[in-house]
Amino acid sequence: MTAPASLLAPRPGTRARHARNRIATLSIWVALILVVVPLVAVIGAVIVKGASSISGSFLTQDINKITNGQKLAAAFAKVAGKQSTQDGIKPAIIGTLLITGLATLLAVPLGVLGGVYLNEYGGRSRFARLLRFLTEVMTGVPSIVMGLFVFSIVVVKTGFSLGWNVSGLAGSLALACLMLPVVIRATEEMLKLVPQELREASYALGARKSKTIVSVVLPAAAGGIVSGALLAVARASGETAPLVFVIGITRTTNTNLFSGGNVALSTEIFRNALSYGSYATARNRAWGEALVLIVIALSFTLLARLVTALFVRRRAA
Amino acid sequence: MATIAPERPRSQKLSEGPKPPGRERDRVFRWVTFAAGVLVLVILALIFVSTVAQSWDWFSTRGLSTVFSSRWSPKVYPVGTPKAGQAVPGTGFGAWALIFGTLYTSLVAIILAVPLSVGIALFTTDVGPRWLRNPVGYIIDLLAVVPSVVFGLWGVFVLATPIRNVYQSIADFFAPIPVLNKVFTGNPLLGTSVMTAGLILAIMITPIITSLTREVLATVPIAQKEGALALGATRWEMIRGAVFPHSRSGIVASVMIGLGRAMGETIAVALVIGAAIRVSPALFSPNNTLAAIIAQNFGEAQGIQRSALIGLGVVLFIITLLVNVMARAVLSRGERRLEAGK
Amino acid sequence: MQPTASQTDIVESVSIDTPSGVENGIHLEVGNPEIFQRDDAARELVFDIEKLKILYSGVVAVADVDLDIAAREVTAFIGPSGCGKTTVLRSLNRMHDTTPGAVVHGKILYHGEDLYGSRIDAAEVRRRIGMVFQKPNPFPKSIFDNVAYGPKINGKKRKDLDDLVEHALTRAALWDEVKDKLKRSALALSGGQQQRLCIARAIAVEPDVILMDEPCSALDPIATARIEDLMAELKREFTIVIVTHNMQQASRVADRTAFFTAELNDAGKRQGILVEYDSTNKIFTQPSDPRTEGYITGRFG
């Protein structure tokens, strides 16, 4: 047997192994591009097409009857021409903000309390583990099923339903059901990070458990909880399926969530895209609404990031 | 400066002295948090009971044969007529075609999304340049914020028309190949099809699978990775030899959770799938899913048709529940195995 | 900051503070074994512990502990890791109530009352028996709010808080260093300052006893020296029980010392036991048990 020319010389097969490694790395880069391209395409399309629809009156006017199909004949005249100056989406903007707002008011306190139960009281008990499992399961419930659930228990007139009719409130309830498990999970994760020593320091001063949780544990975890809740709000503000048949419809702004139909940006986009997609006005409206909706959802996300950043910096100080 | 210590009730007996306030509040607070925790259980139970009750008419008319019949041709007598809300004779309310459509589109979505998601997760943990790892994570999280309806809007107005030509070329390519020419075929009149829905779904579930997979990959011990590299493994061999075996069950669970999301995704699918009832493997033809048909038809539905649509919701709920429970089971079994191996 | 200068600060600020009613006789007689006999009338007992046994999830952590702790003395618990000294300390203010799975058997009398009696409120126990922890653990709040937290939850009026905070910080020898930055975050303080803040926080609720769980183990020698000086002053008013790994520290600060160790029990599991309890002087100069001698002379542990 002859000695190899150099100890560091590649052994047989090495070349193929490195080729495989390069192919794998390349595939991963391709995967990244394949996902980033549609994201850029979607956001780019919404910005470009949406911006041309948006004007002062678009944001501040009521929804025009004509484009909602009542008098399509009259609309034909406008298809080729410019958009009606009376056409706007204000009721949908207000509706989205109010419905999401009420859902937040319902889901965040309950979710935080639920998270407190799981982490501070339940711990590793059998019942707490069951609830933790059910919370995971609940995050997987499809949003359309939440819509059907709220319809079955709040809106419909038969069975053991409250029979309240369609309203913004019904939409808020559906969104709150979607947000609740997310907030519970976020709260529990954040509470887990609070060092046990802080709780003990409080107990050692004669504080009771509830006082310790409210005055020491929750403030220490506040940044993370707020950020998690904001992400849930961002997600909820864009939801369509749970709202589409429980909030009804309106063309004028309805600030009363407890009575009368309401409208949200997401349901408006859906309606415009589904039924009137072939009419330029409806299509333009949908893009304009999509831009406003994305801006709203993104603001909540950015706010969440900001809170996290501030929180991390305060921790580090 | 205070110089004298305040009087302390040192001699007072513990059992008799004043107690720190809040004893009652403590008990109340505990019960309030307990109630909030139990709310999850209550809501889940209510979802099941109330939707089953509302769809009972549909279930009870023809029983399980309704669920497994593929005929969905809803016609009911309109409001104001004597038989308002009842089914017109010969009308079918079978769920099977929609169950098939749901499983098929989500399967397509999963096949497309899994390699992308795992690839990007690896990019952010092991493969990408360090300075790019966090930004990529942010960008993927950004995807999760884009509302479903916006993806649907883009799918139907931007993607659908030009992609018809792509479908046509693929169909032409596979036409002479048996079996595959039954799959890669169809009639995408408006570009709406199983494939379009699968593409949009794949983009939508990529963030959730990616972020869950990232969490799993982050738990791979660095010692194992360095051990593999120290033996002379290339990075890809390290990933295959050290990363994948350690995180297999976690990745499987992430994929199943993504599958559950895909099956339940409603609005985007409702806009791009094209609303056709058929049990067919043709990828480029319109089809429909449980969730999408509810969103498309619920507004006008009355009587038995509404009951049937809520029934489709129950079927969807049960399927996604099973997938999610299985995902958790895979995950906890994997955790136990890892713990046992320690 | 120069350590020597600030140490004199401590002595000055606290020596003004000596309450008049304290019986000063006891610590003069450290080293005389007779004074520590149980039936000696001069010793005011705070804790009388009998047959104490503590289990975690069914496993015995420490058993057969009998000792008594006198008022206004520093009592040190020493011993190797895992000997149960911290476990015993945490049973003295019912801290184990907050850990699921911990069970306390036996009797702990506090001023003659059963600490674990059915009519005893654990929160009141912890108010009277304060605790300082191994790692400084100030709340992520301002310095002022850290000290004011205890008085506030115990129902002190808002207008009295300023005085209470100043008083507590003064007694913990921290006032001069922080009086200008009371609103700043407590987390910005140095480790030693944080630990003195934790002592101030404990003092602020006017406890009777202060339990200290290795209070200096996370601190440098200078900060440690200041805490030890502080302990010598605090003992005029408070009963102090300290757990320490550091034998020199025990010999410097403690009037009495209990030596714990871990041994295999009948079930073959490691379990903590109390080996010897006596005046610090006797423990360190003429221990009666060979295991104590072995530990303090460094043969094991």
GROMACS .gro file of C-alpha atoms in nm, chain A residues 145 148-153 158-160, chain B residues 43-61 306-318 321:
model
   43
  145VAL     CA    1  -6.638   2.720   1.304
  148LEU     CA    2  -7.095   2.909   1.312
  149PHE     CA    3  -7.073   2.869   1.689
  150VAL     CA    4  -7.157   3.231   1.759
  151PHE     CA    5  -7.431   3.216   1.498
  152SER     CA    6  -7.575   2.906   1.668
  153ILE     CA    7  -7.564   3.047   2.017
  158THR     CA    8  -8.415   2.846   1.734
  159GLY     CA    9  -8.261   2.597   1.978
  160PHE     CA   10  -8.095   2.718   2.299
  360ILE     CA   11  -6.648   2.720   2.509
  361LEU     CA   12  -6.518   2.405   2.342
  362ALA     CA   13  -6.809   2.206   2.482
  363LEU     CA   14  -7.055   2.477   2.376
  364ILE     CA   15  -6.910   2.487   2.024
  365PHE     CA   16  -6.975   2.118   1.990
  366VAL     CA   17  -7.319   2.110   2.152
  367SER     CA   18  -7.462   2.420   1.988
  368THR     CA   19  -7.346   2.342   1.635
  369VAL     CA   20  -7.458   1.980   1.662
  370ALA     CA   21  -7.796   2.097   1.787
  371GLN     CA   22  -7.834   2.341   1.497
  372SER     CA   23  -7.733   2.078   1.241
  373TRP     CA   24  -7.934   1.796   1.394
  374ASP     CA   25  -8.203   1.820   1.125
  375TRP     CA   26  -7.938   1.749   0.863
  376PHE     CA   27  -7.778   1.460   1.053
  377SER     CA   28  -8.109   1.306   1.151
  378THR     CA   29  -8.270   1.313   0.804
  623ARG     CA   30  -7.849   2.616   0.675
  624SER     CA   31  -7.864   2.313   0.902
  625ALA     CA   32  -7.654   2.120   0.651
  626LEU     CA   33  -7.396   2.400   0.627
  627ILE     CA   34  -7.363   2.408   1.007
  628GLY     CA   35  -7.333   2.028   0.986
  629LEU     CA   36  -7.040   2.072   0.746
  630GLY     CA   37  -6.888   2.296   1.014
  631VAL     CA   38  -6.927   2.016   1.268
  632VAL     CA   39  -6.755   1.772   1.031
  633LEU     CA   40  -6.472   2.022   0.980
  634PHE     CA   41  -6.446   2.080   1.356
  635ILE     CA   42  -6.415   1.707   1.421
  638LEU     CA   43  -5.977   1.835   1.623
   0.00000   0.00000   0.00000
